[in-house]
Tab-separated table of C-alpha atoms in Angstrom:
chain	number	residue	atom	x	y	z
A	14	UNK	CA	58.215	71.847	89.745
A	15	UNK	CA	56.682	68.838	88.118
A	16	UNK	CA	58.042	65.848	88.455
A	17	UNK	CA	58.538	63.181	85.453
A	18	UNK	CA	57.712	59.596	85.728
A	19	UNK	CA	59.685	57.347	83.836
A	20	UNK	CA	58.538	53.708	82.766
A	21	UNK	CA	60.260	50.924	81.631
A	22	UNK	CA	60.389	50.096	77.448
A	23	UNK	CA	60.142	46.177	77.657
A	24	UNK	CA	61.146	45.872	74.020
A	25	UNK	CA	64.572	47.428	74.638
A	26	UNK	CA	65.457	46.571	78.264
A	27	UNK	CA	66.939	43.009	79.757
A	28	UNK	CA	67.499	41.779	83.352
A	29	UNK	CA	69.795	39.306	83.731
A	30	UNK	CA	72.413	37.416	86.259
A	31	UNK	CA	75.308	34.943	86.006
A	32	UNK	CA	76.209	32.703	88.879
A	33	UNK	CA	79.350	30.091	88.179
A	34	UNK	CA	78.452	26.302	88.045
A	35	UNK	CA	80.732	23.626	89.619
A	36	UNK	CA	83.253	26.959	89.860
A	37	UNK	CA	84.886	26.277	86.365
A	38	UNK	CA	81.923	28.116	83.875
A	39	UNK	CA	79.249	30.633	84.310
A	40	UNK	CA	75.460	30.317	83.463
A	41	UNK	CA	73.220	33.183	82.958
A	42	UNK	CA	69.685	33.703	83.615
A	43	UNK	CA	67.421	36.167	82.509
A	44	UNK	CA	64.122	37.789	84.268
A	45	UNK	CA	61.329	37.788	81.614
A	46	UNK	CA	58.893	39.728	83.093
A	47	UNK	CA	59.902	43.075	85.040
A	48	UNK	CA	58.814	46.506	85.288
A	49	UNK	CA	60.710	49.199	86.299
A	50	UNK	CA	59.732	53.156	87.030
A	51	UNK	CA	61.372	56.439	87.707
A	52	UNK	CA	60.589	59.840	89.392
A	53	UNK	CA	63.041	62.703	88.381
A	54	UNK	CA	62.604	66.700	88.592
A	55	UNK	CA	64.344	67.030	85.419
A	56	UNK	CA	65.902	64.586	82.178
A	57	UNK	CA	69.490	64.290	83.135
A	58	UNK	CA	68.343	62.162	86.041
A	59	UNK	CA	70.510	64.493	88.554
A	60	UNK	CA	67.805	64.194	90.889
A	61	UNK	CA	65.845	60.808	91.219
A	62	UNK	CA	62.724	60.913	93.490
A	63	UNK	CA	62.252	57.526	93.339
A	64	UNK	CA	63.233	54.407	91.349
A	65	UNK	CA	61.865	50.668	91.981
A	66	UNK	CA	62.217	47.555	89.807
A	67	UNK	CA	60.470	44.400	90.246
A	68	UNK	CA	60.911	41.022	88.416
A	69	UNK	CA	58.559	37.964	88.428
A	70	UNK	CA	60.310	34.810	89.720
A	71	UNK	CA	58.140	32.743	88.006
A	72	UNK	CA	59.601	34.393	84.111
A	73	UNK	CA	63.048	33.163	85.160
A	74	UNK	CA	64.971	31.601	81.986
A	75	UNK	CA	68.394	29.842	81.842
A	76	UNK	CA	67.821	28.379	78.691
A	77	UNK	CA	67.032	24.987	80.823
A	78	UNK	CA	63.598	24.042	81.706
A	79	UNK	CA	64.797	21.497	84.387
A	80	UNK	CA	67.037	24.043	86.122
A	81	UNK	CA	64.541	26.831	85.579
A	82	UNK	CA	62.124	24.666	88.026
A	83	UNK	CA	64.438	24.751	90.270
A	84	UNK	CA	65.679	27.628	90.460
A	85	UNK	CA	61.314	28.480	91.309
A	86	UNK	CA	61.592	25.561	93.434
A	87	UNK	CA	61.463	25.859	97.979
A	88	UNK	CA	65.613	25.323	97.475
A	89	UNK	CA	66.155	28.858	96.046
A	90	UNK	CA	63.226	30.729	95.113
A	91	UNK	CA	60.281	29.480	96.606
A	92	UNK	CA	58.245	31.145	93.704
A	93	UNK	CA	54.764	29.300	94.999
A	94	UNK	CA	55.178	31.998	98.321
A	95	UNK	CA	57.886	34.355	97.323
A	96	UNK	CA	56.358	35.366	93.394
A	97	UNK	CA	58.909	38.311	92.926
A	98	UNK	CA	62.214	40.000	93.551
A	99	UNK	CA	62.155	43.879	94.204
A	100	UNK	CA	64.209	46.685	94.538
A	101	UNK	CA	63.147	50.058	95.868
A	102	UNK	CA	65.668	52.970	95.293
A	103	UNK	CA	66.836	55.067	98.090
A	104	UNK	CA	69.633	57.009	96.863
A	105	UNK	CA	71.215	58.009	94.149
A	106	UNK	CA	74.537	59.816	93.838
A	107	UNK	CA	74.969	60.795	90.655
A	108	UNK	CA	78.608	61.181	88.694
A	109	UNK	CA	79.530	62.088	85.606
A	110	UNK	CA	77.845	59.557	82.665
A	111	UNK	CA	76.502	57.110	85.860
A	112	UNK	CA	76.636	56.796	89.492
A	113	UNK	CA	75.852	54.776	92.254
A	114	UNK	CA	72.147	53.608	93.596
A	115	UNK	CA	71.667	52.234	97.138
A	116	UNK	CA	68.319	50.380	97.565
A	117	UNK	CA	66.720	47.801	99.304
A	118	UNK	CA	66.594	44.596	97.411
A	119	UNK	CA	64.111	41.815	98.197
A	120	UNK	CA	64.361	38.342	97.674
A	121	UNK	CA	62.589	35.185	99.088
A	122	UNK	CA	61.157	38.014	101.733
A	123	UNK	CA	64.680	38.974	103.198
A	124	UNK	CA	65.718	42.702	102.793
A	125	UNK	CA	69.382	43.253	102.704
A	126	UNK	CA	70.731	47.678	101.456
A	127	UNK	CA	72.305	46.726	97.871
A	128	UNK	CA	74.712	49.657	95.990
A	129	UNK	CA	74.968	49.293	92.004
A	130	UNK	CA	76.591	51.008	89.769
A	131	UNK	CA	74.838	52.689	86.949
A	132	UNK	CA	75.855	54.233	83.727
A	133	UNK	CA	73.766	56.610	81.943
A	134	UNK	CA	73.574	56.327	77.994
A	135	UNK	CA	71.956	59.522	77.933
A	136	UNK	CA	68.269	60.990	76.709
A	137	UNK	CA	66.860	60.842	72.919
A	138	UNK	CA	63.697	61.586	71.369
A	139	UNK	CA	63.003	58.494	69.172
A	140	UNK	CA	61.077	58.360	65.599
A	141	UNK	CA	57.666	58.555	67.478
A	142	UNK	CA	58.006	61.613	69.766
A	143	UNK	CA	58.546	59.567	72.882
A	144	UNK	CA	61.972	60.544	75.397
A	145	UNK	CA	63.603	57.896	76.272
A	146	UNK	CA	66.453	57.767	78.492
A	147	UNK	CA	69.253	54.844	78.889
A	148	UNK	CA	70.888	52.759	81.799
A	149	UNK	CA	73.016	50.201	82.162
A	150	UNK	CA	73.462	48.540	85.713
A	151	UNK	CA	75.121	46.136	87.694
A	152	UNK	CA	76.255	44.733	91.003
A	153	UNK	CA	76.715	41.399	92.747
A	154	UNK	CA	75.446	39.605	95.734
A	155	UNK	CA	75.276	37.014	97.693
A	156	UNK	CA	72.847	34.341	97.115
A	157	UNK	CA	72.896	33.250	100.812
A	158	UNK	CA	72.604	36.401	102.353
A	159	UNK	CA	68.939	36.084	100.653
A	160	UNK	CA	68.335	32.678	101.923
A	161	UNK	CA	69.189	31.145	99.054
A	162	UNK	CA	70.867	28.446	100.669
A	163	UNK	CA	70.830	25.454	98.776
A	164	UNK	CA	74.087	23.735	98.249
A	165	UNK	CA	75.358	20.913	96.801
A	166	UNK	CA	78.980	19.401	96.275
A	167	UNK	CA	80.083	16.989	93.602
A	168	UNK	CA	81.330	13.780	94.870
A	169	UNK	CA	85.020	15.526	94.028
A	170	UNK	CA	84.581	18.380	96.023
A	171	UNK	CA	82.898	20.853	93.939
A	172	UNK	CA	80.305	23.153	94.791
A	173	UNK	CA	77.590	23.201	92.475
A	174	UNK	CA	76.298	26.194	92.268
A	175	UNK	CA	78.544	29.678	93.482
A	176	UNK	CA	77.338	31.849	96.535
A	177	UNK	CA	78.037	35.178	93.783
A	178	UNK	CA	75.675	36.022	91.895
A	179	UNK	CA	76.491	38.996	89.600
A	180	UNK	CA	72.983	40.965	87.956
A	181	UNK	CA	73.043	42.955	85.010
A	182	UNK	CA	70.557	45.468	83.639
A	183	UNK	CA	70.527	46.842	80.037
A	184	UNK	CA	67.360	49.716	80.796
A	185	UNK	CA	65.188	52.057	78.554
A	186	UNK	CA	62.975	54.228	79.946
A	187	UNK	CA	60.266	56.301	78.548
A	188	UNK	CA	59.314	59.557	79.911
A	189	UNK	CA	55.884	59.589	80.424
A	190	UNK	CA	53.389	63.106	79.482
């Protein structure tokens, strides 16, 4: 049987994360450049061959140019040696609308096994004749499991910056033919 690759639709799909700053509000940052591809053996995604995602560190966007350097800075990132974050699919177990993905996620070059949930929108044929097939995703993480160690406490005894980080996905694919 053949098997379908599936590739990411850039103008309908987002990457994003919230971590919480001085533990009282969240702030949100979004991955500008990704790319994302699929193997399945059929278009309800029931069986996934393969599945990796991959996000430039240097596209990162918190609405906040200063923080944005830093965050590609040697403190968290290191984007200078450490240009992306990946993820590389190892299992899926589907359920009913969604499921659960393990994979091995990347970041500043240490591996950790990740699980996150995804929900399947479905499959549609759009105006041009392309399938397209929708996801969202998320999970959470800790920042310091990656090396992202960088801390800092406010002279009250706040931490700046929270050890969870939660990621969010919002994913179109397009079958290719």
């Amino acid at each position: 049987m053949k098997k379908n690759k599936w590739i990411v639709d850039l103008a309908h799909s987002e990457i994003y994360f919230k971590v919480k700053h001085l533990m009282i509000t969240t702030v949100t940052g979004f991955f500008r450049k990704f790319s994302v591809e699929a193997y399945t053996d059929d278009d309800n995604f029931a069986t996934v061959y393969g599945i990796g995602f991959t996000a430039e560190i240097d596209s990162i966007d918190t609405n906040n140019s200063q923080r944005d350097e830093h965050l590609k800075s040697p403190d968290f990132f290191n984007a200078g040696k450490n240009w992306q974050v990946k993820f590389l699919g190892i299992q899926y177990d589907p359920i009913e609308k969604g499921g659960k993905l393990l994979g091995n996620l990347t970041i500043s070059g240490i591996t950790r096994s990740v699980t996150v949930n995804v929900e399947f929108a479905g499959i549609v044929v759009d105006g041009y004749g392309q399938t397209k097939a929708g996801f969202t995703v998320n999970g959470k993480l800790s920042r310091k499991e990656f090396g992202l160690t960088w801390r800092a406490v406010t002279e009250a005894g706040n931490v700046v910056v929270g050890d969870e980080v939660k990621f969010f996905a919002e994913i179109q694919l397009i079958k290719e033919v």
